[in-house]
Structure formats: C-alpha cells, structure tokens
Short mmCIF file of C-alpha atoms in Angstrom, two decimals:
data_model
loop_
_atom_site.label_atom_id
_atom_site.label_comp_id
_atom_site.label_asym_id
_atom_site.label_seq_id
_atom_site.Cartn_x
_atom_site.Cartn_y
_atom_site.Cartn_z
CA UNK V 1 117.86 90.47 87.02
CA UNK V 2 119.99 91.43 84.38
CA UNK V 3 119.66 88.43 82.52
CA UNK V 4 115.89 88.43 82.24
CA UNK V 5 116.32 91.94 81.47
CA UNK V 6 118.70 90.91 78.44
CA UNK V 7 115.95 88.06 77.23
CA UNK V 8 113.26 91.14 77.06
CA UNK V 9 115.70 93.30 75.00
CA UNK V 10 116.54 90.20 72.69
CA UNK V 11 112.89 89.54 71.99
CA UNK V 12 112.08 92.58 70.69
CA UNK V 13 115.32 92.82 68.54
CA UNK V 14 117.45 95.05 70.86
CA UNK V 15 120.73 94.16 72.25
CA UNK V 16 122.60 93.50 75.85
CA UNK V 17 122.38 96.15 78.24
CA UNK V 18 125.24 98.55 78.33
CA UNK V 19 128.35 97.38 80.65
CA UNK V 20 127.94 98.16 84.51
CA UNK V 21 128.75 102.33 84.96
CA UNK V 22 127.41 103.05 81.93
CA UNK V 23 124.41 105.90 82.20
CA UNK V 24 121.80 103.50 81.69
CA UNK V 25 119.12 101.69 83.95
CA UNK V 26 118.26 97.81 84.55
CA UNK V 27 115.90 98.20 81.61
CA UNK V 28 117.63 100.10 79.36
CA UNK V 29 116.06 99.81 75.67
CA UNK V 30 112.79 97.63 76.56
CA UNK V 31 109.80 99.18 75.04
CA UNK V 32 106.20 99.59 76.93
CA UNK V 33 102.84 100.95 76.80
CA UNK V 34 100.79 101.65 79.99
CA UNK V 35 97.29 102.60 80.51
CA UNK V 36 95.41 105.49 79.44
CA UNK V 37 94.81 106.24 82.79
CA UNK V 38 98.44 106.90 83.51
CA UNK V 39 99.87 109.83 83.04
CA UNK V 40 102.62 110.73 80.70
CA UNK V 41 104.31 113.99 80.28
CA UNK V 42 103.07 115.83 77.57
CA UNK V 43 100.29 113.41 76.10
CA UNK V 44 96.20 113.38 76.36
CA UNK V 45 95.37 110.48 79.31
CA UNK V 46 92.22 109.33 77.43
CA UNK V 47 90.15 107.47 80.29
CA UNK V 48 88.53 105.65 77.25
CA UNK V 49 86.33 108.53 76.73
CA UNK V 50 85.21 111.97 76.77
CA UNK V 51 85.49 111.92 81.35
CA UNK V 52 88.37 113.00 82.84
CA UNK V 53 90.69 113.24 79.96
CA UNK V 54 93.62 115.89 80.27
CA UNK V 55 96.77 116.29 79.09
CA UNK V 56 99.57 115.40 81.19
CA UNK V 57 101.95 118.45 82.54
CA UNK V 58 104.15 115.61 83.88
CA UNK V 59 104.63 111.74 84.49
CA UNK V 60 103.00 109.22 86.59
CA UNK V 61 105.64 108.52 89.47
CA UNK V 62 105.24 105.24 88.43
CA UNK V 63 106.53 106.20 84.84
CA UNK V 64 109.02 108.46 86.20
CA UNK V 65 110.79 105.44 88.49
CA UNK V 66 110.55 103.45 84.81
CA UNK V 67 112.15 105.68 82.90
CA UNK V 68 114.99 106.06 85.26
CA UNK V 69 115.23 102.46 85.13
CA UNK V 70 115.67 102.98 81.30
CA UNK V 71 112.39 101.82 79.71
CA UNK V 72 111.20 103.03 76.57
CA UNK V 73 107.73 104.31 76.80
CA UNK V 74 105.69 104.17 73.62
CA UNK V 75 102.08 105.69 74.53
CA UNK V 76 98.89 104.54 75.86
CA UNK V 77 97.34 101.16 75.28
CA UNK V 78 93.00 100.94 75.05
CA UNK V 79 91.06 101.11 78.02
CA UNK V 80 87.48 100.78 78.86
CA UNK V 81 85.72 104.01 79.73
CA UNK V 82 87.00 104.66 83.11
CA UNK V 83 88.30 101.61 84.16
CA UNK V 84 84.81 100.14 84.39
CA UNK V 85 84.27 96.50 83.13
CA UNK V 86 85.31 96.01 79.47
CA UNK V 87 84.98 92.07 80.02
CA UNK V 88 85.50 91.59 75.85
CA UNK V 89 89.28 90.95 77.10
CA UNK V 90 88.41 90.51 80.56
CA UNK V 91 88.81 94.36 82.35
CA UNK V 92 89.51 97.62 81.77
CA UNK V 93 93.48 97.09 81.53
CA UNK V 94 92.73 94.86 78.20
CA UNK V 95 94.32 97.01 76.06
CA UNK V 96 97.66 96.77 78.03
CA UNK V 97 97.16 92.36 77.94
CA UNK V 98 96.80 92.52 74.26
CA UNK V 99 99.62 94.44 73.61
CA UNK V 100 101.63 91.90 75.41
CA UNK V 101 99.76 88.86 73.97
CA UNK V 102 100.31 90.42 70.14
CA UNK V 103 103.66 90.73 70.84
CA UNK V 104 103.34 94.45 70.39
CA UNK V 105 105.69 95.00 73.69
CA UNK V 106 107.44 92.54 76.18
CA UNK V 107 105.86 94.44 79.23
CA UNK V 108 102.66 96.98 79.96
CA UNK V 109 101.31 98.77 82.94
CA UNK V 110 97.94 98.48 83.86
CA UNK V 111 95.70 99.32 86.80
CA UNK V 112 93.24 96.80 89.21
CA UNK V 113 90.30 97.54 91.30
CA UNK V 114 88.52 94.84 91.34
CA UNK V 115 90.77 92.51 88.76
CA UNK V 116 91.39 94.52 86.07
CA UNK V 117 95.26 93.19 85.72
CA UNK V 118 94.53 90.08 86.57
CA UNK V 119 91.20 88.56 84.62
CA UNK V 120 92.74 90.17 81.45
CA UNK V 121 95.93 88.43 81.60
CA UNK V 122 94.03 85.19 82.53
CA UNK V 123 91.89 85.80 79.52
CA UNK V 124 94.40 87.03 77.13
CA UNK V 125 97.39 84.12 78.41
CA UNK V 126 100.16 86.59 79.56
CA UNK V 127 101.15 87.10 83.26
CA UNK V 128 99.72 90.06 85.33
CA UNK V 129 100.69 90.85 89.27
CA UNK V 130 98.48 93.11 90.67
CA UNK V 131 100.83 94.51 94.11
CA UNK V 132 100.34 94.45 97.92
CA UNK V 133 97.74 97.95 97.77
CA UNK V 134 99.56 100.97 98.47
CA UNK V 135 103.09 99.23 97.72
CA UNK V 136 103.46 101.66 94.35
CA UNK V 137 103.01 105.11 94.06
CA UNK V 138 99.39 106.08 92.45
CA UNK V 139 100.24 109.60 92.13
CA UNK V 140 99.49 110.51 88.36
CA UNK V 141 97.21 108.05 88.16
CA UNK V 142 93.36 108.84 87.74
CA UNK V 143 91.93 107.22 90.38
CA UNK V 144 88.96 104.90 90.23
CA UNK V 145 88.51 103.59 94.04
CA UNK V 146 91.12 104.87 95.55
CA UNK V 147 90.65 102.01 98.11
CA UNK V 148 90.98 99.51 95.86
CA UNK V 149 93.40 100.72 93.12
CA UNK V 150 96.76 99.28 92.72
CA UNK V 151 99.17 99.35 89.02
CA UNK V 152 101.34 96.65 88.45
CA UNK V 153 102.73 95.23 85.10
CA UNK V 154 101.56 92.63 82.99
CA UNK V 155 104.18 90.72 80.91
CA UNK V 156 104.67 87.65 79.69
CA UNK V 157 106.28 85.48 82.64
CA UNK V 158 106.83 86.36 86.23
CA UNK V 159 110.26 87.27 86.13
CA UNK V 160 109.38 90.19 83.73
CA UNK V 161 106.45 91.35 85.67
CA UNK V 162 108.72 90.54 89.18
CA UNK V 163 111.68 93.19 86.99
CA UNK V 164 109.25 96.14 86.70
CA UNK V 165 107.55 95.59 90.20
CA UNK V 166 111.15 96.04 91.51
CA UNK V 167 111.38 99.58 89.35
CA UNK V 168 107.68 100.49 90.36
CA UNK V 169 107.69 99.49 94.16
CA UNK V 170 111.86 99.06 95.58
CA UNK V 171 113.54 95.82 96.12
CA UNK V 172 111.26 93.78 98.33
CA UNK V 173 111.88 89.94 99.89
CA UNK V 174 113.60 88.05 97.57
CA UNK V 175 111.52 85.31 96.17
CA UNK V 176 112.55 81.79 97.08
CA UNK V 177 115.04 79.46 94.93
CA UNK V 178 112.21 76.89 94.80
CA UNK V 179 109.09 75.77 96.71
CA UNK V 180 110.12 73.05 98.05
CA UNK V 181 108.74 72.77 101.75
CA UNK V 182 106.39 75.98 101.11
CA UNK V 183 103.00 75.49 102.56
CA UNK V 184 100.14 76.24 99.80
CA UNK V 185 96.27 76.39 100.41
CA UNK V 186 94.30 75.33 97.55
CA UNK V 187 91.43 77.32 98.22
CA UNK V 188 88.03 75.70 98.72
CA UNK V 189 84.53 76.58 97.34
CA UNK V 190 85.12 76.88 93.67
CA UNK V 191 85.34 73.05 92.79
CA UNK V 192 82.50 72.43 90.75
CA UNK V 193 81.42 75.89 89.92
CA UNK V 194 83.95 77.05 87.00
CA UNK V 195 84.71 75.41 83.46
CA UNK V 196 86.20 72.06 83.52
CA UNK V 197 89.25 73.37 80.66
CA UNK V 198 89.76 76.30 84.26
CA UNK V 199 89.08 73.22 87.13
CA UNK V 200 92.02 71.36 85.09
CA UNK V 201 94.39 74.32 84.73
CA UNK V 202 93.95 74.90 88.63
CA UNK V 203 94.30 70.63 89.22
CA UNK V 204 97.47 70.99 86.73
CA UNK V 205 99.28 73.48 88.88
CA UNK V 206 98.60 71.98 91.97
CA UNK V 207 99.98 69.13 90.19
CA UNK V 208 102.98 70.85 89.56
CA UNK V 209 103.52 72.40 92.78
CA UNK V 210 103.50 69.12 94.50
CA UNK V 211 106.11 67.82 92.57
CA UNK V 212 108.35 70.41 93.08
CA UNK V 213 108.13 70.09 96.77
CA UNK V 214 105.83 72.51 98.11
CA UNK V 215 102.85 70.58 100.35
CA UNK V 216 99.27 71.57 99.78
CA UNK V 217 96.46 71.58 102.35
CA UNK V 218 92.89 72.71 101.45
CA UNK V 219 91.87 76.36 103.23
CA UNK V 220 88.73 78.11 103.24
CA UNK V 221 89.20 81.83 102.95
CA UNK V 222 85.45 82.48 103.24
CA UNK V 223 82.53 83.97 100.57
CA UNK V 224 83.88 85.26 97.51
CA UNK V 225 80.51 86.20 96.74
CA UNK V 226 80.84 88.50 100.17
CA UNK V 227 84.46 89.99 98.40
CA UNK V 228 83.14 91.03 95.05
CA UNK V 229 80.00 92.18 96.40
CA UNK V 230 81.94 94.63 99.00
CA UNK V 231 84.45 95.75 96.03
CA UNK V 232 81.06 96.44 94.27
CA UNK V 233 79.79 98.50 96.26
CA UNK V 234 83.17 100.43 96.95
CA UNK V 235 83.75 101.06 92.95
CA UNK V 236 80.24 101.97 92.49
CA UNK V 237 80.30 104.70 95.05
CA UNK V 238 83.58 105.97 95.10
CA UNK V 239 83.78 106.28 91.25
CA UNK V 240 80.15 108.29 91.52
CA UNK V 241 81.96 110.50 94.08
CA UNK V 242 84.85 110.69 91.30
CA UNK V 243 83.40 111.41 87.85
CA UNK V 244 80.34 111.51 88.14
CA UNK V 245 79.40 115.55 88.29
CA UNK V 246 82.44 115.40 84.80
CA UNK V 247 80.17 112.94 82.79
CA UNK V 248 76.85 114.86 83.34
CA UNK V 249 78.86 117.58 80.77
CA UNK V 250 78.93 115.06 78.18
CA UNK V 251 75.39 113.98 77.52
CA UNK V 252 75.65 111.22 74.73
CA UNK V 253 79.22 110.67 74.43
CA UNK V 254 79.65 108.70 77.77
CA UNK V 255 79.23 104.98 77.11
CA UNK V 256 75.44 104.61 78.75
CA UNK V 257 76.43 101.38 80.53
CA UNK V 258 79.26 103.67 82.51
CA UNK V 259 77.08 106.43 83.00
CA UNK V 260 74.29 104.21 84.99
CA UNK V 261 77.14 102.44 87.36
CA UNK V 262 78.22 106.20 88.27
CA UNK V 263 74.57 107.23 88.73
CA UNK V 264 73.90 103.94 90.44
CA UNK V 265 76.96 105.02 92.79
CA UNK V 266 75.12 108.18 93.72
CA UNK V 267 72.18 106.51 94.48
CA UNK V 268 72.86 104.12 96.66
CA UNK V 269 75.68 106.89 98.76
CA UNK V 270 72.67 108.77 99.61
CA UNK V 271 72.64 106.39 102.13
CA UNK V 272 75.70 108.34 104.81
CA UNK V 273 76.84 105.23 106.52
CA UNK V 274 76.83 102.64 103.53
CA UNK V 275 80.18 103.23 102.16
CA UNK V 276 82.08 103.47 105.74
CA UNK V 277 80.29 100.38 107.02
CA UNK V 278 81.34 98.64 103.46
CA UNK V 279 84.99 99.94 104.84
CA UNK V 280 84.29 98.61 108.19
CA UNK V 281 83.47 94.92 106.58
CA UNK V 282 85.96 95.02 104.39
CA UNK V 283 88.54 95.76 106.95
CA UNK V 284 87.55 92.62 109.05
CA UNK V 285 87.32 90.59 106.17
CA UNK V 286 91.08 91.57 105.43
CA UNK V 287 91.51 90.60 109.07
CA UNK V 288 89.83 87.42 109.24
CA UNK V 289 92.06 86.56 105.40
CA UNK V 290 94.77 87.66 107.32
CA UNK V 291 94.98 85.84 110.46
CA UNK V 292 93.79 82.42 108.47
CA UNK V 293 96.98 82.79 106.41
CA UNK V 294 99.05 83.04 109.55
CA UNK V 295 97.11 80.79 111.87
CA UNK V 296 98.09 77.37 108.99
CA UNK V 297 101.46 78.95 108.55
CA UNK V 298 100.37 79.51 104.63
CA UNK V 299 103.37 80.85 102.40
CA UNK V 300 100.12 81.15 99.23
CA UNK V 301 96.86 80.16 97.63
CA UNK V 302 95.76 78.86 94.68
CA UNK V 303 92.81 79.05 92.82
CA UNK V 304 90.88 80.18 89.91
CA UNK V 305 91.33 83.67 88.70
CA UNK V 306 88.02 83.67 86.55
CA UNK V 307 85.16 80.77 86.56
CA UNK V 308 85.72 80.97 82.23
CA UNK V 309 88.89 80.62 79.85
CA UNK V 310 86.78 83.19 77.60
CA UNK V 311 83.70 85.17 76.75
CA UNK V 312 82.09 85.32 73.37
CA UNK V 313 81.87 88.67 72.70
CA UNK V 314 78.78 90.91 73.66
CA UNK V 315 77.55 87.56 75.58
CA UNK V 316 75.55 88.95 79.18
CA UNK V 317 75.68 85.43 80.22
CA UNK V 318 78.44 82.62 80.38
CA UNK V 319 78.27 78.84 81.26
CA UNK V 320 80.58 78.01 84.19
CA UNK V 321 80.31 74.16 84.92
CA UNK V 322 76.56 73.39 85.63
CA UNK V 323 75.43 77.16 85.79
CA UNK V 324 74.67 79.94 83.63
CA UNK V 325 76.47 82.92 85.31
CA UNK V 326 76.63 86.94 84.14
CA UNK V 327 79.87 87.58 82.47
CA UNK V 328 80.57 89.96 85.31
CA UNK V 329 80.40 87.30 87.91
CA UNK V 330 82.11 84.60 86.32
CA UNK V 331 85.04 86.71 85.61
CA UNK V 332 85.02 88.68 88.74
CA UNK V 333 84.33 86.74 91.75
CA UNK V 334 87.41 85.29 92.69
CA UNK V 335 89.80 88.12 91.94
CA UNK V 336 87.60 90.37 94.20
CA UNK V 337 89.20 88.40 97.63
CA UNK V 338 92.32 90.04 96.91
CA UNK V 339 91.21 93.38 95.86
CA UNK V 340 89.55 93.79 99.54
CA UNK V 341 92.46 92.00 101.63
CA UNK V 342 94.74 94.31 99.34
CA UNK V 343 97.07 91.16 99.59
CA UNK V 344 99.23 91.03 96.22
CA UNK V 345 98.10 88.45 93.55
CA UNK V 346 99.58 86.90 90.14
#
C-alpha cells in the first residue's frame, strides 16, 4: 500500500511518493537489484559464470511490470554459477538476501527452484516469498527447471515483499486483517531433527499465532525426504538438458562442482522415462498436498525452512539436533515440499 511504499522510500533517504495523477508508479523512487539471471535491457546477465551469459536486448517482463510501477533498478546482485547451490548464504539468490540484509536496497528479486529465495532469506534474516509457480511471468529469465522455477522478491518484511508480488504477479486475494479463527497445521516430522535455536524459532511462532487467534492442529504432509529428492532429480536433468552442451565450451572456467551436477543430469536422462515418471510423482504428490490442505480445512503450515540457523563456510557437513547432516540436506529438505506442490511459500 502506499504507506509501506512511503516507509521503503524513507529508509533509503527518499521522500513521499508523488500526489495521486502524477506520472509515477506505486513504487516510485525505491531502489533494487535482481538476479543475474534476470534480464535487464542493455546489461551482461552473468549466470555467475562463463554459461549462458548474454547481454540483454531487452527486460525481464518481470522488470518491465517494476519499472512501470516506478522502481529504480540498480544492476545485478551475485549469484552462484547457474543457480546451482551456493549454500555459503544459503542458495543461489544469496547475492540478492545480502543486499537486503546490508542494507544495500530495501527490496531484491531473486529466483527458486528448489529454495533458492527462501533458505537465503532464512539464513541471511530478511523475508523472501517464493509465488504460487507460474503466477509471474519467467519470460527473460534464464531458466534453470523450468518446472520448478518461480521469482519473487526478497525484502525485509512481508508487506514489502507482498508490494512487489502485487507489481510482479496482479492484485491477488487480499490478505486477511488478522488470523484470528484461521486454521494452521504445524507440520509434523521435523521435531527433533533440526537445531534447537530453529525448533524454538518454529515453537515461538506457533506461540505467537495462537495468541493472536488463529488455532493450530498438527498435519502430516508426507516425506520431505520424497520432495527434495524428486526436485533433485528434476534440477539435475532439466538443467543438463539446459546448459549443459554451453559449459562443455568452457573447459576450466566452469566451477567443477556445477559442471558434474550437469553431467550427472545427462547421465542419469539416458534413462527415457525417468524424468516424466519424476513428473508423474511429483504431480500426485502435489495432489495428495493438495487435497490434505482442503480435506482439514487448512488456511497454512508452519514449519522449518532449513534444519540450521547457519553454515560455517566451506563446511560439507552440519549438525542438526542429534545428526550430522550434508549442508545440502539440512538446508534443503523442507523447502523442497513447496517447490514440487508449486504452492507459494514465505
């Protein structure tokens, strides 16, 4: 609203919007970086390496609907080398969370496959909203799993991230005044198996939500092992299918890590029917999600985003209450649910 939008001008030393009629958008004067895997007119899209950079001949659609809106776009912010991993800040759309975190912008764009958006905001302590899949245009955006892929903004409180959602995707349902008499799952299977500083977080806003009316009944939403495995499997392949043949023609300067997750992609989609029967289980795990949600009348979930608070840099293993976990699984597993169901998560 144009009040929040007022607060994000103020914070970064700007002033109030223009009065209504004037030429301007919503979000006239507020400054933002997005991706480097989203295009802007005129400018090299990086891809955080030598693999599928180009320069732009015009904007993202998602930059053109933000420009209209009056945003101020300042460049590119880091990303790991084709949207794979980077868990340092917790994804590939880290550079985009630390922009916000350093107070470098009020608001970024980034992109999430299988939690990109999410796991760094978690990580770096700003909001991210990863959209209902296909709700904002991708076009001018390099693709990673085209399945999977959503971009959404990561700012530091809902309302901001809820403002540029609106600019990205249309006006959708209005959220609710309050939760009061909203039914939330708290979503079972985790307890026990994440850091006790995350396990009291997740406690603390159930905590909250109680007292503010909403009533909370446990709900078990299935594996999440099941959900990141699937997404696996999807990125691996279709990001082989993608980039792949491009990185070959840069022997050395792709990051080796990358290159064997593409080449492990091609592998394993020598098999014909793997990646549509990974579709086909994917789709009735959305379904099954799906009709849970409806069948207790459930309004949301909580849960954990990662299993950690934080990774020590270049670890390959993290503790996560009694259990030694890869980084990769501890900060993946439960953001991988809603990168399958393509249901929208914050």
């Amino acid at each position: 609203d144009a009040e929040a939008a007022d607060r994000l001008r103020a914070a970064m030393g700007g002033t109030r919007a223009p009065d209504a009629g004037a030429p301007h958008g919503p979000l006239f004067g507020i400054p933002m970086v997005v991706k480097d895997n989203i295009d802007l007119a005129g400018r090299l899209t990086g891809m955080g390496g030598p693999t599928g950079r180009h320069r732009a001949e015009r904007d993202a659609a998602v930059v053109h609907s933000l420009r209209g809106a009056g945003v101020t776009m300042l460049g590119h912010a880091a990303m790991r080398e084709l949207a794979w991993d980077g868990w340092d800040t917790g994804g590939s759309s880290g550079g985009s969370a630390a922009a916000v975190a350093a107070g470098i912008v009020p608001i970024a764009l980034g992109t999430d496959t299988g939690g990109s958006i999410r796991i760094p905001a978690a990580l770096c302590g700003v909001t991210g909203l990863r959209p209902t899949h296909g709700i904002a245009p991708m076009a001018g955006i390099t693709a990673m799993t085209p399945d999977l892929d959503t971009v959404g903004p990561l700012g530091l409180c809902v309302t901001d991230c809820l403002l540029v959602h609106e600019a990205l995707a249309g006006p959708g349902e209005p959220a609710p005044d309050s939760v009061r008499g909203q039914v939330i799952g708290v979503l079972a299977g985790w307890q026990g198996r994440v850091d006790p500083a995350v396990a009291t977080a997740v406690d603390d806003a159930a905590h909250a939500l109680s007292d503010a009316g909403a009533r909370l009944v446990p709900v078990d939403l299935g594996s999440a092992g099941l959900t990141a495995a699937l997404a696996y499997v999807l990125m691996l392949i279709a990001s082989a299918r993608l980039h792949l043949t491009d990185a070959r023609h840069h022997p050395g300067a792709v990051d080796g890590e990358v290159l064997e997750q593409l080449e492990q992609g091609a592998r394993i989609d020598r098999d014909p029917n793997l990646f549509p029967r990974t579709l086909a289980l994917a789709a009735a795990v959305r379904q099954q999600v799906r009709d849970t949600l409806a069948d207790q009348h459930l309004d949301a979930v909580l849960g954990p985003v990662t299993a950690v608070p934080g990774v020590p840099s270049g670890a390959a293993t993290v503790q996560a209450g009694d259990r030694a976990l890869p980084v990769a699984d501890a900060l993946s597993r439960y953001t991988a649910r809603a990168s399958v169901t393509g249901l929208p998560a914050l």
